[in-house]
Coordinates of C-alpha atoms in Angstrom, one line a residue:
Chain A
M123 CA 0.2 0.1 0.2
I124 CA 1.4 3.3 -1.0
G125 CA 1.3 6.4 1.1
W126 CA -0.5 9.6 0.9
L127 CA 2.9 11.5 0.2
A128 CA 4.1 8.8 -2.3
V129 CA 3.7 10.9 -5.4
P130 CA 5.3 14.2 -4.3
R131 CA 8.1 12.3 -2.6
G132 CA 8.7 10.3 -6.0
W133 CA 9.0 13.5 -7.7
L134 CA 11.6 14.9 -5.4
D135 CA 13.5 11.9 -5.8
S136 CA 13.5 11.8 -9.6
F137 CA 13.1 15.6 -10.7
G138 CA 17.0 16.2 -10.4
E139 CA 17.7 13.0 -12.7
I140 CA 15.2 14.1 -15.0
G141 CA 16.7 17.5 -15.3
R142 CA 20.4 16.2 -15.6
F143 CA 19.0 13.6 -18.3
G144 CA 17.1 16.4 -20.2
V145 CA 20.2 18.5 -20.3
R146 CA 22.5 15.8 -21.5
V147 CA 20.3 14.8 -24.4
A148 CA 19.4 18.6 -25.4
G149 CA 23.2 19.1 -25.2
L150 CA 23.7 16.0 -27.6
V151 CA 21.2 17.8 -30.0
Y152 CA 22.7 21.3 -29.7
S153 CA 26.4 20.1 -30.2
G154 CA 25.5 18.7 -33.3
R155 CA 26.6 15.0 -32.5
V156 CA 23.2 13.8 -33.3
F157 CA 23.4 14.8 -36.9
K158 CA 25.6 11.5 -37.2
F159 CA 22.2 10.0 -37.0
F160 CA 20.4 12.5 -39.0
G161 CA 18.5 9.9 -41.0
E162 CA 17.1 8.3 -37.8
G163 CA 16.0 11.9 -36.7
L164 CA 14.0 12.4 -39.9
R165 CA 12.4 8.9 -39.4
Q166 CA 11.3 9.7 -36.0
A167 CA 9.9 13.1 -37.3
G168 CA 8.1 11.0 -40.0
I169 CA 6.7 8.6 -37.3
L170 CA 5.4 11.5 -35.4
I171 CA 3.7 13.0 -38.5
F172 CA 2.1 9.6 -39.7
G173 CA 1.2 8.2 -36.4
S174 CA 0.2 11.2 -34.2
A175 CA -1.0 14.0 -36.3
L176 CA -4.7 12.8 -37.1
I177 CA -5.4 12.1 -33.3
I178 CA -3.7 15.3 -32.2
W179 CA -5.8 17.5 -34.8
A180 CA -9.0 15.5 -33.9
F181 CA -8.4 16.3 -30.1
V182 CA -7.7 19.8 -30.9
F183 CA -10.8 20.1 -32.9
I184 CA -13.0 19.0 -30.0
L185 CA -11.5 21.6 -27.6
G186 CA -11.9 24.2 -30.1
L187 CA -15.8 23.4 -30.5
Q188 CA -15.9 23.4 -26.5
C189 CA -14.0 26.8 -26.5
G190 CA -16.5 28.3 -29.0
L191 CA -19.5 26.7 -27.0
Q192 CA -18.6 27.9 -23.6
G193 CA -17.7 31.4 -24.9
A194 CA -20.8 31.7 -26.9
Y195 CA -23.0 30.9 -23.7
F196 CA -20.9 33.1 -21.4
N197 CA -21.2 36.0 -23.5
R198 CA -24.9 35.7 -23.9
S199 CA -25.3 35.5 -20.4
I200 CA -23.6 38.8 -19.8
G201 CA -25.6 40.4 -22.7
A202 CA -22.8 40.7 -25.3
P203 CA -23.3 37.7 -27.7
S204 CA -21.6 39.6 -30.6
L205 CA -18.2 39.5 -28.4
A206 CA -18.1 35.7 -28.4
G207 CA -15.0 36.3 -30.5
L208 CA -13.1 37.7 -27.8
F209 CA -13.4 34.5 -25.6
S210 CA -12.6 32.2 -28.3
A211 CA -9.5 34.3 -29.4
Y212 CA -8.3 33.9 -25.9
C213 CA -9.2 30.5 -25.5
D214 CA -8.1 29.3 -28.7
L215 CA -4.7 30.8 -29.2
R216 CA -3.5 31.6 -25.7
E217 CA -4.7 28.8 -23.4
G218 CA -6.8 26.1 -25.2
L219 CA -4.3 25.0 -27.9
P220 CA -1.2 24.7 -25.7
Y221 CA -3.1 22.8 -23.1
A222 CA -5.0 20.5 -25.7
F223 CA -1.5 20.1 -27.3
G224 CA 0.2 19.2 -24.3
Y225 CA -2.5 16.7 -23.1
I226 CA -2.6 14.8 -26.3
L227 CA 1.1 14.9 -26.7
A228 CA 1.7 13.5 -23.2
A229 CA -0.8 10.8 -24.1
K230 CA 0.1 9.8 -27.4
V231 CA 3.8 10.7 -27.9
G232 CA 5.2 10.8 -24.3
T233 CA 3.7 7.3 -23.3
G234 CA 4.5 6.0 -26.8
I235 CA 8.1 6.7 -26.3
V236 CA 8.2 5.1 -22.8
A237 CA 6.5 2.0 -23.9
E238 CA 9.1 1.8 -27.1
L239 CA 12.2 2.5 -25.1
G240 CA 11.2 0.6 -22.0
A241 CA 10.5 -2.6 -24.1
M242 CA 13.9 -2.3 -25.5
R243 CA 15.6 -1.7 -22.2
I244 CA 13.9 -4.8 -20.9
S245 CA 14.8 -6.9 -23.6
D246 CA 18.3 -5.7 -23.4
E247 CA 18.5 -4.1 -26.8
I248 CA 20.0 -0.9 -25.5
D249 CA 22.8 -2.7 -23.9
A250 CA 23.3 -4.4 -27.2
L251 CA 23.4 -1.1 -29.1
E252 CA 26.4 0.0 -26.6
V253 CA 28.1 -3.1 -27.4
M254 CA 27.8 -2.4 -31.2
G255 CA 29.5 1.0 -30.6
I256 CA 26.4 3.0 -31.0
Q257 CA 25.8 5.6 -28.3
P258 CA 22.2 4.6 -27.2
L259 CA 21.5 8.1 -25.8
T260 CA 22.2 9.8 -28.9
F261 CA 20.7 7.1 -31.2
L262 CA 17.5 6.7 -29.3
C263 CA 16.9 10.0 -27.3
A264 CA 18.5 12.8 -29.0
T265 CA 17.3 11.7 -32.5
R266 CA 13.6 11.8 -31.0
L267 CA 13.9 15.1 -29.6
L268 CA 15.3 16.3 -33.1
G269 CA 12.4 14.6 -34.7
A270 CA 9.9 16.6 -32.5
W271 CA 11.7 19.6 -33.0
I272 CA 11.5 19.2 -36.8
A273 CA 8.0 18.1 -36.9
I274 CA 6.2 19.5 -34.0
P275 CA 6.0 23.4 -35.0
F276 CA 4.3 22.4 -38.1
L277 CA 1.9 20.3 -36.4
Y278 CA 1.1 23.0 -33.9
L279 CA 0.6 25.7 -36.7
V280 CA -2.0 23.5 -38.5
G281 CA -3.6 22.6 -35.2
I282 CA -4.0 26.7 -34.8
G283 CA -6.1 26.7 -38.0
I284 CA -8.1 23.5 -37.0
I285 CA -9.0 25.1 -33.5
Y286 CA -10.0 28.4 -35.3
A287 CA -12.3 26.6 -37.5
A288 CA -13.8 24.4 -34.8
S289 CA -14.7 27.7 -32.8
F290 CA -16.1 29.4 -35.7
L291 CA -18.3 26.1 -36.3
S292 CA -19.6 26.0 -32.8
V293 CA -20.1 29.6 -32.2
V294 CA -21.6 30.8 -35.6
N295 CA -23.3 27.5 -36.8
Q296 CA -24.2 25.6 -33.4
V297 CA -25.3 28.6 -31.1
G298 CA -25.8 31.3 -33.9
D299 CA -26.0 34.3 -31.8
V300 CA -23.6 36.3 -34.1
S301 CA -23.3 36.3 -37.8
S302 CA -19.9 35.1 -39.4
G303 CA -18.6 38.5 -40.2
G304 CA -19.4 40.0 -36.6
Y305 CA -17.7 37.1 -35.1
L306 CA -14.5 37.3 -37.2
L307 CA -14.2 41.0 -36.9
I308 CA -13.8 40.5 -32.9
F309 CA -11.9 37.4 -33.4
W310 CA -9.0 39.0 -35.5
M311 CA -9.1 42.0 -33.4
Y312 CA -8.2 40.6 -30.4
Q313 CA -4.9 38.8 -31.4
S314 CA -1.6 39.8 -32.9
P315 CA 1.5 38.2 -34.6
P316 CA 3.4 38.2 -31.2
D317 CA 0.7 36.5 -29.5
L318 CA 0.9 33.6 -32.2
I319 CA 4.9 33.6 -31.3
F320 CA 4.1 33.4 -27.7
S321 CA 1.6 30.5 -28.2
V322 CA 4.1 28.5 -30.3
I323 CA 6.7 29.0 -27.7
K324 CA 4.5 27.7 -24.9
G325 CA 3.7 24.8 -27.2
M326 CA 7.1 23.9 -28.1
T327 CA 8.3 24.1 -24.4
M328 CA 5.7 21.5 -23.4
A329 CA 6.6 19.4 -26.4
T330 CA 10.3 19.4 -25.3
V331 CA 9.6 18.7 -21.8
I332 CA 7.0 15.8 -22.8
V333 CA 9.8 14.0 -25.1
L334 CA 12.4 14.4 -22.5
V335 CA 10.5 13.1 -19.7
G336 CA 9.2 10.0 -22.0
C337 CA 12.8 9.3 -23.0
Y338 CA 14.0 9.3 -19.4
Y339 CA 11.2 7.0 -18.0
G340 CA 11.7 4.6 -20.9
Y341 CA 15.4 4.8 -20.8
T342 CA 15.6 3.9 -17.3
A343 CA 12.5 1.4 -17.1
S344 CA 13.3 -1.9 -15.3
G345 CA 11.6 -4.8 -13.7
G346 CA 10.1 -6.7 -16.6
P347 CA 6.7 -6.1 -18.4
V348 CA 5.2 -4.8 -15.0
G349 CA 8.1 -2.2 -14.9
V350 CA 7.2 -0.8 -18.4
G351 CA 3.5 -0.3 -17.5
T352 CA 4.5 1.4 -14.3
A353 CA 6.9 3.5 -16.0
T354 CA 4.5 4.5 -18.7
A355 CA 2.0 5.5 -15.9
K356 CA 4.4 7.3 -14.1
S357 CA 5.5 9.5 -17.0
M358 CA 2.0 10.3 -17.8
V359 CA 1.6 11.7 -14.2
F360 CA 4.6 13.6 -14.4
N361 CA 3.8 15.1 -17.8
I362 CA 0.3 16.2 -16.9
V363 CA 1.6 18.3 -14.1
A364 CA 4.3 19.7 -16.1
V365 CA 2.1 20.7 -18.7
H366 CA 0.1 22.7 -16.4
I367 CA 2.9 24.5 -14.6
I368 CA 4.5 25.4 -18.1
G369 CA 1.1 26.7 -19.4
M370 CA 0.5 28.7 -16.1
L371 CA 4.2 30.3 -16.2
G372 CA 3.8 31.0 -19.7
T373 CA 0.9 32.9 -19.4
V374 CA 2.3 34.9 -16.3
V375 CA 5.5 35.7 -18.5
F376 CA 3.9 36.5 -21.7
W377 CA 0.5 38.0 -20.8
G378 CA 0.7 38.5 -17.2
A379 CA 1.7 42.4 -17.1
N380 CA 0.2 43.3 -20.4
P381 CA -3.2 41.6 -21.5
R382 CA -2.3 42.8 -25.2
A383 CA -6.0 43.7 -25.8
P384 CA -7.1 46.7 -28.1
I385 CA -9.0 48.5 -25.3
G386 CA -8.4 51.8 -23.8
G387 CA -5.1 53.5 -23.5
Chain B
M238 CA -15.7 -2.3 -25.1
M239 CA -19.2 -2.1 -25.1
I240 CA -19.6 -5.8 -24.2
L241 CA -17.1 -4.9 -21.2
T242 CA -19.5 -2.1 -20.2
V243 CA -22.6 -4.1 -20.3
K244 CA -21.1 -7.0 -18.6
T245 CA -19.7 -4.8 -15.8
L246 CA -22.9 -3.2 -15.2
I247 CA -24.6 -6.5 -15.0
S248 CA -22.3 -8.0 -12.5
A249 CA -22.1 -4.7 -10.5
V250 CA -25.8 -5.3 -9.5
R251 CA -26.2 -9.1 -9.7
A252 CA -26.6 -10.7 -6.3
P253 CA -23.0 -11.9 -4.9
Y254 CA -21.0 -9.0 -3.9
P255 CA -17.4 -10.2 -3.3
Y256 CA -15.8 -6.8 -4.3
G257 CA -16.2 -4.9 -1.2
E258 CA -12.9 -4.9 0.2
E259 CA -11.2 -4.5 -3.1
L260 CA -13.4 -1.5 -3.7
V261 CA -12.0 0.3 -0.4
W262 CA -8.7 -0.6 -1.5
Q263 CA -9.1 0.9 -5.1
L264 CA -10.8 4.1 -3.6
L265 CA -7.9 4.8 -1.3
F266 CA -5.2 4.0 -4.0
V267 CA -6.8 6.4 -6.6
L268 CA -7.2 9.2 -3.9
K269 CA -3.6 8.8 -2.9
L270 CA -2.3 8.8 -6.1
S271 CA -4.3 11.7 -7.5
W272 CA -4.7 14.2 -5.0
F273 CA -1.5 16.0 -5.3
P274 CA -1.2 16.2 -9.1
L275 CA -5.0 17.3 -9.2
M276 CA -4.3 20.0 -6.8
I277 CA -1.3 21.5 -8.6
S278 CA -3.0 21.1 -12.0
T279 CA -6.3 22.9 -11.3
F280 CA -4.5 25.8 -9.2
A281 CA -2.1 26.3 -12.2
L282 CA -4.6 26.0 -14.9
N283 CA -7.2 28.2 -13.2
L284 CA -4.6 30.8 -12.1
G285 CA -3.1 30.9 -15.7
A286 CA -6.2 30.6 -18.1
P287 CA -9.2 32.2 -16.6
G288 CA -7.4 33.8 -13.8
L289 CA -4.8 36.1 -15.2
Q290 CA -6.0 36.1 -18.8
A291 CA -9.7 37.2 -17.9
A292 CA -8.4 39.5 -14.9
G293 CA -6.1 41.4 -17.4
V294 CA -8.9 42.2 -19.7
L295 CA -11.3 42.9 -16.8
S296 CA -8.8 45.3 -15.2
L297 CA -8.9 47.3 -18.4
F298 CA -12.7 47.9 -17.8
G299 CA -12.2 48.3 -14.1
A300 CA -14.5 45.5 -13.7
L301 CA -12.4 42.9 -11.5
D302 CA -15.4 42.1 -9.5
R303 CA -16.9 40.3 -12.4
L304 CA -14.3 37.7 -12.4
G305 CA -16.6 35.7 -9.9
G306 CA -19.1 35.3 -12.5
F307 CA -16.6 34.2 -15.1
F308 CA -15.2 31.5 -12.6
V309 CA -18.6 29.8 -12.3
V310 CA -18.5 29.1 -16.2
I311 CA -15.0 28.1 -16.1
A312 CA -14.2 26.6 -12.9
I313 CA -17.4 24.8 -12.2
R314 CA -18.9 24.3 -15.7
W315 CA -15.8 23.5 -17.6
I316 CA -12.2 23.0 -16.1
G317 CA -13.1 21.5 -12.9
P318 CA -14.6 18.1 -14.8
L319 CA -11.9 18.4 -17.4
V320 CA -8.9 18.5 -15.5
T321 CA -10.2 15.8 -12.8
A322 CA -10.8 13.5 -16.0
V323 CA -7.4 14.3 -17.4
V324 CA -5.8 13.6 -14.1
V325 CA -7.9 10.5 -13.3
A326 CA -7.0 9.3 -16.7
G327 CA -3.4 9.9 -16.6
V328 CA -2.8 8.7 -13.0
A329 CA -5.2 6.3 -12.0
G330 CA -6.3 4.8 -15.6
T331 CA -2.8 4.2 -16.5
A332 CA -2.0 2.5 -13.4
I333 CA -5.0 0.2 -13.8
T334 CA -4.2 -0.4 -17.5
A335 CA -0.5 -1.2 -16.3
D336 CA -1.7 -3.4 -13.5
L337 CA -4.2 -5.4 -15.5
G338 CA -2.0 -5.7 -18.4
A339 CA 0.8 -7.1 -16.3
R340 CA -1.7 -9.6 -14.8
K341 CA -2.9 -10.6 -18.4
I342 CA 0.7 -11.0 -19.5
R343 CA 1.5 -13.2 -16.6
E344 CA -1.7 -15.2 -17.4
E345 CA -2.9 -14.6 -13.9
L346 CA -6.4 -13.6 -15.3
D347 CA -6.6 -17.1 -17.1
A348 CA -5.7 -18.6 -13.7
L349 CA -8.3 -16.6 -12.0
Q350 CA -10.9 -18.1 -14.6
V351 CA -9.7 -21.5 -13.9
L352 CA -10.1 -21.3 -10.5
G353 CA -13.9 -20.1 -11.0
V354 CA -13.3 -16.4 -10.2
D355 CA -15.0 -14.2 -12.6
P356 CA -12.1 -11.6 -13.6
V357 CA -14.8 -8.9 -14.3
K358 CA -16.7 -9.3 -11.1
N359 CA -13.7 -9.1 -9.0
L360 CA -11.3 -6.8 -10.8
V361 CA -13.2 -4.6 -13.3
V362 CA -16.4 -3.7 -11.1
P363 CA -14.6 -2.7 -8.1
R364 CA -12.3 -0.3 -10.3
F365 CA -15.2 0.8 -12.2
L366 CA -17.3 1.9 -8.9
A367 CA -14.4 3.3 -7.3
L368 CA -13.5 5.5 -10.3
M369 CA -17.0 6.7 -10.6
I370 CA -17.0 7.7 -6.9
V371 CA -13.6 9.0 -6.7
T372 CA -14.0 11.2 -10.0
A373 CA -17.0 12.9 -8.3
L374 CA -15.0 13.6 -5.0
L375 CA -11.9 14.8 -6.8
D376 CA -14.3 17.0 -8.7
I377 CA -15.4 19.1 -5.6
F378 CA -11.7 19.2 -4.8
A379 CA -10.8 20.4 -8.1
I380 CA -13.7 23.3 -7.9
V381 CA -12.5 24.4 -4.5
F382 CA -8.8 24.6 -5.7
G383 CA -10.0 26.3 -8.9
L384 CA -11.7 28.9 -7.0
S385 CA -9.1 29.6 -4.6
A386 CA -6.9 30.2 -7.8
G387 CA -9.2 32.8 -8.7
I388 CA -8.8 34.3 -5.3
A389 CA -5.1 34.4 -5.9
A390 CA -5.7 35.8 -9.1
E391 CA -7.9 38.8 -7.4
L392 CA -5.3 39.2 -4.7
L393 CA -2.5 39.5 -7.4
Y394 CA -4.5 42.6 -8.9
N395 CA -4.9 43.9 -5.3
Q396 CA -8.7 43.7 -5.4
P397 CA -11.0 43.3 -2.2
L398 CA -12.6 39.9 -2.4
G399 CA -16.1 41.0 -1.7
G400 CA -16.9 41.6 -5.4
F401 CA -15.5 38.2 -6.5
F402 CA -17.7 36.4 -4.0
A403 CA -20.9 38.5 -4.7
T404 CA -20.7 37.8 -8.5
L405 CA -19.5 34.1 -7.6
F406 CA -22.5 33.2 -5.6
S407 CA -25.1 35.2 -7.4
N408 CA -24.1 33.4 -10.8
A409 CA -23.8 29.9 -9.4
T410 CA -26.6 27.5 -9.6
I411 CA -27.4 24.2 -8.1
T412 CA -27.8 22.8 -11.7
D413 CA -24.3 23.8 -12.3
L414 CA -22.8 21.8 -9.5
W415 CA -24.9 18.9 -10.1
A416 CA -24.2 18.9 -13.9
S417 CA -20.4 19.2 -13.0
V418 CA -20.4 16.2 -10.5
L419 CA -22.7 14.0 -12.6
M420 CA -20.5 14.7 -15.8
C421 CA -17.4 13.6 -13.7
T422 CA -19.0 10.4 -12.5
M423 CA -19.5 9.4 -16.2
F424 CA -16.0 10.5 -16.9
G425 CA -14.8 8.1 -14.3
A426 CA -17.0 5.2 -15.8
I427 CA -15.6 6.1 -19.3
V428 CA -12.0 6.1 -18.1
A429 CA -12.4 2.9 -16.0
V430 CA -14.1 0.8 -18.9
V431 CA -11.6 2.0 -21.5
C432 CA -8.6 1.5 -19.3
S433 CA -9.8 -2.1 -18.0
Y434 CA -10.7 -3.2 -21.6
K435 CA -7.1 -2.1 -22.9
G436 CA -5.5 -3.9 -19.9
M437 CA -7.3 -7.0 -20.3
S438 CA -6.6 -7.4 -23.9
A439 CA -3.0 -6.5 -23.6
S440 CA -0.7 -9.1 -25.4
G441 CA 2.9 -9.3 -26.6
G442 CA 5.2 -9.0 -23.7
A443 CA 6.7 -6.0 -22.2
A444 CA 6.1 -3.9 -25.4
G445 CA 2.5 -5.0 -25.3
V446 CA 1.9 -3.4 -22.0
G447 CA 3.6 -0.3 -22.6
R448 CA 1.5 0.0 -25.9
A449 CA -1.8 -0.9 -24.2
V450 CA -1.4 2.0 -21.4
N451 CA -0.5 4.4 -24.5
Q452 CA -3.6 3.5 -26.4
A453 CA -5.8 3.3 -23.2
V454 CA -5.0 6.9 -22.3
V455 CA -5.4 8.5 -25.8
I456 CA -8.7 6.7 -26.1
S457 CA -10.0 7.7 -22.7
L458 CA -8.8 11.2 -23.2
V459 CA -10.5 11.8 -26.7
A460 CA -13.6 10.0 -25.5
V461 CA -13.8 12.2 -22.5
F462 CA -13.4 15.5 -24.3
F463 CA -15.9 14.5 -26.8
F464 CA -18.5 13.4 -24.2
Q465 CA -17.9 16.7 -22.5
F466 CA -18.5 18.8 -25.4
V467 CA -22.0 16.8 -26.2
V468 CA -23.1 16.9 -22.6
S469 CA -22.2 20.6 -22.0
S470 CA -24.1 21.3 -25.5
I471 CA -27.3 19.7 -24.1
L472 CA -27.0 21.3 -20.7
L473 CA -26.5 24.8 -21.9
A474 CA -29.2 24.6 -24.5
T475 CA -31.9 23.1 -22.4
N476 CA -31.3 25.0 -19.4
P477 CA -32.1 28.6 -19.8
E478 CA -31.6 29.6 -16.2
L479 CA -27.9 29.0 -16.9
Q480 CA -27.8 32.0 -19.4
A481 CA -29.6 34.7 -17.3
V482 CA -27.8 37.8 -16.5
R483 CA -27.4 38.4 -12.7

């Protein structure tokens, strides 16, 4: 039976190790040593796009529908249904998309990496790589990080288009308090290119942390099939909390002091 | 998965109830695992998304006391159930799949069946009931921490709290709270069934268990989000008192 403080204590134990591991892997990418396996990096990017893109976009679409729905009804309740664009502009770009992206990336990509690397560790394939003279950390973890950095910005940008379309559908077509022109006027008025860049930075930070945490838990898995399952579960817990904390810090840093809204002076 | 749902429901209500002890054990297990991630997650999400973003805009109008009414919409109707479901799926759901998957791989489930013990009744039903109860409880917990994040956002903008509480309590309705808790109960059921099913159908050694956990958490997240969209569409469209101006 586990104790009430088991989860926070486990994080305190592993937080430093995850940090050190992450810095090492990121260092391997930055120092260019990963380009020895550039083909493998491209293959990982391809796996990410073909395996995860559709599910990521479907998830983002559902959250966009929800954003538009809540925003439309909230604005109706304060007597300003034509301002639904304000709510969905903020909800889509600044908050909703990074969180939706973080959740589904943690669920699909993060746990996928743990399952894959964990199975390799359990069946001693990682040791075999080392024996063959290939650095496993570079070949397995750094290439995955490189692949994520290549593919994910584009997945994210397409996701922005999808979440906008979903909010438009639910505000204009489902609830229908505002015309499409009126919605789009307010919607585009309340966002600017810097907001887009901040949003992408938020999403990319989440993606980097998720891939690194996944690599750590997979690379250090032990204890047979049960161990792989437990490591996958642990990585999911860590990733969810990391996504929320990064989201909050991003909001505080980028929009905390200046809401960047075209109101007043 | 549908077959498993029906089987679980039937064997939950049919006469012998051997799962009492396991139910309590699972309840405590999920609570002990989930309370800390849930606390941090709801607080961070509510402070960042509705707290600071909305407070920033409202402070331009000088109407920060309206944040309370906004938090009814966000913290109770939307983020409370959503984050509870995400955390429960990520923490308890993955643990359930890993546990059942490992038992399946080691052929313990087959051994149970040989011994004449029904795995659905003795393993799935207690988890199903425990997750339904725990998500409802954790939803209340999430709402409390969400509202305390709203209070923190007000304090960051140096506002008196009277206005926040006044608009909060005048906008909150019993329907909102009930809908939130019931929605969460259904989320718990969805997560439990998906994760149990994926765990019990795991195959292929160590890689198989990991893959089962991966698929389980993806399916339960997508299902929960979609379900919430449908439920809140119906709820908001059929309850006009939720749309009144107060």
